[in-house]
Amino acid sequence: MERPSWDEYFLRITTEVARRSTCLRRQVGAILVMDKRILATGYNGAPRNVEHCETAGCLRSENNVPSGERHELCRGLHAEMNAFMQAASFGVRSEGATLYATVYPCSLCAKMAINAGVKRIVTMGDYPDALSKSILSEAGVVVDVVKPCGAEG
């Protein structure tokens, strides 16, 4: 059996974190890592004390909103957002961290990553958001797409 690289290892953990998601359209997981240590985790879902999409329904699906558009119509928070807020709520510094995410961050999450001081993003898949790619590149954030051995997709 081949030992996974650090990137593969952390991406596999993000897929497990994503299983907690209550999103009806896509389960996404994210973790913040520094010096090979997990700082915070996040998955996409409704805010605290707000009914989950699995019971409240999905306004984006009901209105046939394409992936990557009209984020404001979603009652949930993105996985990356939740990871940043978890770190902040526990006073964990994210400056210089690597963000691992199951999907390429949208432009909203890219802006948060930049201001949170993330220097590198490792993801398993793409997302239809040209602005995200543009601003991450402009800010000097390195983005690597990695497919863990044995990963689907």
PDB file of C-alpha atoms in Angstrom:
ATOM      1  CA  MET A   1       0.000   0.000   0.000  1.00  0.00           C
ATOM      2  CA  GLU A   2       1.335   3.418  -0.985  1.00  0.00           C
ATOM      3  CA  ARG A   3       1.589   6.066   1.710  1.00  0.00           C
ATOM      4  CA  PRO A   4      -0.334   9.233   0.741  1.00  0.00           C
ATOM      5  CA  SER A   5       1.468  12.549   0.360  1.00  0.00           C
ATOM      6  CA  TRP A   6       0.583  15.279   2.863  1.00  0.00           C
ATOM      7  CA  ASP A   7      -1.681  16.913   0.288  1.00  0.00           C
ATOM      8  CA  GLU A   8      -3.480  13.631  -0.389  1.00  0.00           C
ATOM      9  CA  TYR A   9      -3.788  12.986   3.341  1.00  0.00           C
ATOM     10  CA  PHE A  10      -5.387  16.359   4.083  1.00  0.00           C
ATOM     11  CA  LEU A  11      -7.658  16.185   1.026  1.00  0.00           C
ATOM     12  CA  ARG A  12      -8.937  12.806   2.171  1.00  0.00           C
ATOM     13  CA  ILE A  13      -9.767  14.387   5.515  1.00  0.00           C
ATOM     14  CA  THR A  14     -11.688  17.159   3.732  1.00  0.00           C
ATOM     15  CA  THR A  15     -13.848  14.528   2.026  1.00  0.00           C
ATOM     16  CA  GLU A  16     -14.745  13.115   5.442  1.00  0.00           C
ATOM     17  CA  VAL A  17     -15.481  16.607   6.796  1.00  0.00           C
ATOM     18  CA  ALA A  18     -17.762  17.184   3.771  1.00  0.00           C
ATOM     19  CA  ARG A  19     -19.941  14.252   4.870  1.00  0.00           C
ATOM     20  CA  ARG A  20     -21.311  16.493   7.662  1.00  0.00           C
ATOM     21  CA  SER A  21     -22.771  18.878   5.063  1.00  0.00           C
ATOM     22  CA  THR A  22     -26.528  19.420   4.950  1.00  0.00           C
ATOM     23  CA  CYS A  23     -26.465  20.961   1.458  1.00  0.00           C
ATOM     24  CA  LEU A  24     -28.791  19.290  -1.015  1.00  0.00           C
ATOM     25  CA  ARG A  25     -26.706  20.213  -4.085  1.00  0.00           C
ATOM     26  CA  ARG A  26     -23.082  19.534  -3.174  1.00  0.00           C
ATOM     27  CA  GLN A  27     -21.242  18.394  -0.081  1.00  0.00           C
ATOM     28  CA  VAL A  28     -18.068  20.421   0.400  1.00  0.00           C
ATOM     29  CA  GLY A  29     -15.401  20.178   3.066  1.00  0.00           C
ATOM     30  CA  ALA A  30     -12.498  22.459   3.958  1.00  0.00           C
ATOM     31  CA  ILE A  31      -9.683  22.461   6.478  1.00  0.00           C
ATOM     32  CA  LEU A  32      -7.036  25.000   7.420  1.00  0.00           C
ATOM     33  CA  VAL A  33      -3.590  23.511   7.972  1.00  0.00           C
ATOM     34  CA  MET A  34      -0.350  24.969   9.290  1.00  0.00           C
ATOM     35  CA  ASP A  35       2.886  23.029   9.741  1.00  0.00           C
ATOM     36  CA  LYS A  36       1.079  19.740   8.981  1.00  0.00           C
ATOM     37  CA  ARG A  37      -1.438  20.400  11.787  1.00  0.00           C
ATOM     38  CA  ILE A  38      -5.173  20.930  11.320  1.00  0.00           C
ATOM     39  CA  LEU A  39      -6.225  24.333  12.662  1.00  0.00           C
ATOM     40  CA  ALA A  40      -9.944  24.283  11.786  1.00  0.00           C
ATOM     41  CA  THR A  41     -12.513  22.431   9.726  1.00  0.00           C
ATOM     42  CA  GLY A  42     -15.655  23.488   7.901  1.00  0.00           C
ATOM     43  CA  TYR A  43     -18.417  22.054   5.775  1.00  0.00           C
ATOM     44  CA  ASN A  44     -21.223  23.775   3.906  1.00  0.00           C
ATOM     45  CA  GLY A  45     -24.520  24.182   5.716  1.00  0.00           C
ATOM     46  CA  ALA A  46     -26.910  26.535   7.446  1.00  0.00           C
ATOM     47  CA  PRO A  47     -25.738  28.868  10.248  1.00  0.00           C
ATOM     48  CA  ARG A  48     -26.239  27.943  13.900  1.00  0.00           C
ATOM     49  CA  ASN A  49     -29.860  27.834  15.018  1.00  0.00           C
ATOM     50  CA  VAL A  50     -31.121  28.047  11.415  1.00  0.00           C
ATOM     51  CA  GLU A  51     -33.070  25.224   9.819  1.00  0.00           C
ATOM     52  CA  HIS A  52     -30.935  23.053   7.570  1.00  0.00           C
ATOM     53  CA  CYS A  53     -31.508  22.883   3.820  1.00  0.00           C
ATOM     54  CA  GLU A  54     -32.385  19.200   4.056  1.00  0.00           C
ATOM     55  CA  THR A  55     -35.544  20.214   5.960  1.00  0.00           C
ATOM     56  CA  ALA A  56     -36.114  23.787   4.726  1.00  0.00           C
ATOM     57  CA  GLY A  57     -35.435  23.062   1.070  1.00  0.00           C
ATOM     58  CA  CYS A  58     -33.116  24.728  -1.406  1.00  0.00           C
ATOM     59  CA  LEU A  59     -34.112  28.023  -2.950  1.00  0.00           C
ATOM     60  CA  ARG A  60     -31.312  27.783  -5.508  1.00  0.00           C
ATOM     61  CA  SER A  61     -32.558  24.405  -6.725  1.00  0.00           C
ATOM     62  CA  GLU A  62     -36.182  25.530  -6.714  1.00  0.00           C
ATOM     63  CA  ASN A  63     -35.190  28.452  -8.996  1.00  0.00           C
ATOM     64  CA  ASN A  64     -32.800  26.414 -11.173  1.00  0.00           C
ATOM     65  CA  VAL A  65     -29.837  28.639 -10.286  1.00  0.00           C
ATOM     66  CA  PRO A  66     -26.667  27.318 -11.973  1.00  0.00           C
ATOM     67  CA  SER A  67     -23.631  26.357  -9.917  1.00  0.00           C
ATOM     68  CA  GLY A  68     -21.375  29.342  -9.257  1.00  0.00           C
ATOM     69  CA  GLU A  69     -24.146  31.954  -9.445  1.00  0.00           C
ATOM     70  CA  ARG A  70     -26.372  33.849  -6.983  1.00  0.00           C
ATOM     71  CA  HIS A  71     -24.634  32.770  -3.771  1.00  0.00           C
ATOM     72  CA  GLU A  72     -26.808  35.203  -1.814  1.00  0.00           C
ATOM     73  CA  LEU A  73     -29.854  32.979  -2.385  1.00  0.00           C
ATOM     74  CA  CYS A  74     -28.347  30.135  -0.378  1.00  0.00           C
ATOM     75  CA  ARG A  75     -29.228  29.827   3.309  1.00  0.00           C
ATOM     76  CA  GLY A  76     -26.006  27.945   3.922  1.00  0.00           C
ATOM     77  CA  LEU A  77     -22.424  29.026   4.452  1.00  0.00           C
ATOM     78  CA  HIS A  78     -19.615  27.622   2.363  1.00  0.00           C
ATOM     79  CA  ALA A  79     -17.195  25.127   3.878  1.00  0.00           C
ATOM     80  CA  GLU A  80     -14.289  27.567   3.613  1.00  0.00           C
ATOM     81  CA  MET A  81     -16.290  30.292   5.363  1.00  0.00           C
ATOM     82  CA  ASN A  82     -17.088  27.928   8.218  1.00  0.00           C
ATOM     83  CA  ALA A  83     -13.428  26.912   8.562  1.00  0.00           C
ATOM     84  CA  PHE A  84     -12.344  30.574   8.771  1.00  0.00           C
ATOM     85  CA  MET A  85     -15.066  31.377  11.318  1.00  0.00           C
ATOM     86  CA  GLN A  86     -14.206  28.321  13.407  1.00  0.00           C
ATOM     87  CA  ALA A  87     -10.574  29.413  13.519  1.00  0.00           C
ATOM     88  CA  ALA A  88     -11.561  32.972  14.418  1.00  0.00           C
ATOM     89  CA  SER A  89     -14.018  31.920  17.117  1.00  0.00           C
ATOM     90  CA  PHE A  90     -11.272  29.936  18.860  1.00  0.00           C
ATOM     91  CA  GLY A  91      -8.580  32.570  18.348  1.00  0.00           C
ATOM     92  CA  VAL A  92      -6.580  30.431  15.917  1.00  0.00           C
ATOM     93  CA  ARG A  93      -4.313  32.352  13.570  1.00  0.00           C
ATOM     94  CA  SER A  94      -4.692  31.543   9.856  1.00  0.00           C
ATOM     95  CA  GLU A  95      -1.907  33.794   8.488  1.00  0.00           C
ATOM     96  CA  GLY A  96       0.346  31.596   6.344  1.00  0.00           C
ATOM     97  CA  ALA A  97      -1.966  28.587   6.426  1.00  0.00           C
ATOM     98  CA  THR A  98      -2.862  26.233   3.616  1.00  0.00           C
ATOM     99  CA  LEU A  99      -6.533  25.793   2.808  1.00  0.00           C
ATOM    100  CA  TYR A 100      -7.578  22.337   1.655  1.00  0.00           C
ATOM    101  CA  ALA A 101     -10.987  22.148   0.000  1.00  0.00           C
ATOM    102  CA  THR A 102     -12.848  19.474  -1.908  1.00  0.00           C
ATOM    103  CA  VAL A 103     -13.810  22.071  -4.566  1.00  0.00           C
ATOM    104  CA  TYR A 104     -12.038  25.173  -5.920  1.00  0.00           C
ATOM    105  CA  PRO A 105     -13.169  28.160  -3.797  1.00  0.00           C
ATOM    106  CA  CYS A 106     -15.757  30.577  -5.182  1.00  0.00           C
ATOM    107  CA  SER A 107     -14.878  34.278  -5.407  1.00  0.00           C
ATOM    108  CA  LEU A 108     -16.446  35.001  -1.994  1.00  0.00           C
ATOM    109  CA  CYS A 109     -14.322  32.344  -0.304  1.00  0.00           C
ATOM    110  CA  ALA A 110     -11.255  33.349  -2.337  1.00  0.00           C
ATOM    111  CA  LYS A 111     -11.521  36.896  -0.965  1.00  0.00           C
ATOM    112  CA  MET A 112     -11.835  35.535   2.571  1.00  0.00           C
ATOM    113  CA  ALA A 113      -8.830  33.274   2.047  1.00  0.00           C
ATOM    114  CA  ILE A 114      -6.742  36.198   0.811  1.00  0.00           C
ATOM    115  CA  ASN A 115      -7.639  38.390   3.796  1.00  0.00           C
ATOM    116  CA  ALA A 116      -7.209  35.488   6.224  1.00  0.00           C
ATOM    117  CA  GLY A 117      -3.616  35.229   5.040  1.00  0.00           C
ATOM    118  CA  VAL A 118      -3.871  31.873   3.275  1.00  0.00           C
ATOM    119  CA  LYS A 119      -0.774  31.391   1.110  1.00  0.00           C
ATOM    120  CA  ARG A 120      -1.744  28.156  -0.638  1.00  0.00           C
ATOM    121  CA  ILE A 121      -4.941  26.367  -1.596  1.00  0.00           C
ATOM    122  CA  VAL A 122      -5.080  22.685  -2.432  1.00  0.00           C
ATOM    123  CA  THR A 123      -8.252  21.388  -4.022  1.00  0.00           C
ATOM    124  CA  MET A 124      -9.523  18.276  -5.771  1.00  0.00           C
ATOM    125  CA  GLY A 125     -11.783  19.931  -8.307  1.00  0.00           C
ATOM    126  CA  ASP A 126     -12.691  22.995 -10.296  1.00  0.00           C
ATOM    127  CA  TYR A 127     -15.552  25.485  -9.888  1.00  0.00           C
ATOM    128  CA  PRO A 128     -17.032  27.777 -12.567  1.00  0.00           C
ATOM    129  CA  ASP A 129     -15.835  31.112 -11.165  1.00  0.00           C
ATOM    130  CA  ALA A 130     -13.303  33.018 -13.284  1.00  0.00           C
ATOM    131  CA  LEU A 131     -13.170  35.906 -10.792  1.00  0.00           C
ATOM    132  CA  SER A 132     -11.957  33.541  -8.081  1.00  0.00           C
ATOM    133  CA  LYS A 133      -9.061  32.348 -10.201  1.00  0.00           C
ATOM    134  CA  SER A 134      -8.191  35.898 -11.207  1.00  0.00           C
ATOM    135  CA  ILE A 135      -8.088  37.406  -7.721  1.00  0.00           C
ATOM    136  CA  LEU A 136      -6.237  34.447  -6.197  1.00  0.00           C
ATOM    137  CA  SER A 137      -3.602  34.769  -8.899  1.00  0.00           C
ATOM    138  CA  GLU A 138      -3.378  38.542  -8.457  1.00  0.00           C
ATOM    139  CA  ALA A 139      -2.951  38.127  -4.688  1.00  0.00           C
ATOM    140  CA  GLY A 140      -0.177  35.559  -5.174  1.00  0.00           C
ATOM    141  CA  VAL A 141      -2.062  32.657  -3.597  1.00  0.00           C
ATOM    142  CA  VAL A 142      -0.754  29.379  -4.999  1.00  0.00           C
ATOM    143  CA  VAL A 143      -3.516  26.968  -6.041  1.00  0.00           C
ATOM    144  CA  ASP A 144      -2.786  23.290  -6.649  1.00  0.00           C
ATOM    145  CA  VAL A 145      -5.294  20.747  -7.930  1.00  0.00           C
ATOM    146  CA  VAL A 146      -4.527  17.288  -6.550  1.00  0.00           C
ATOM    147  CA  LYS A 147      -6.422  14.030  -7.032  1.00  0.00           C
ATOM    148  CA  PRO A 148      -5.763  11.738  -4.060  1.00  0.00           C
ATOM    149  CA  CYS A 149      -4.922   8.160  -5.014  1.00  0.00           C
ATOM    150  CA  GLY A 150      -8.137   6.171  -5.137  1.00  0.00           C
ATOM    151  CA  ALA A 151     -10.309   9.309  -5.047  1.00  0.00           C
ATOM    152  CA  GLU A 152     -13.397   9.393  -7.184  1.00  0.00           C
ATOM    153  CA  GLY A 153     -13.873  12.008  -9.901  1.00  0.00           C
TER     154      GLY A 153
END
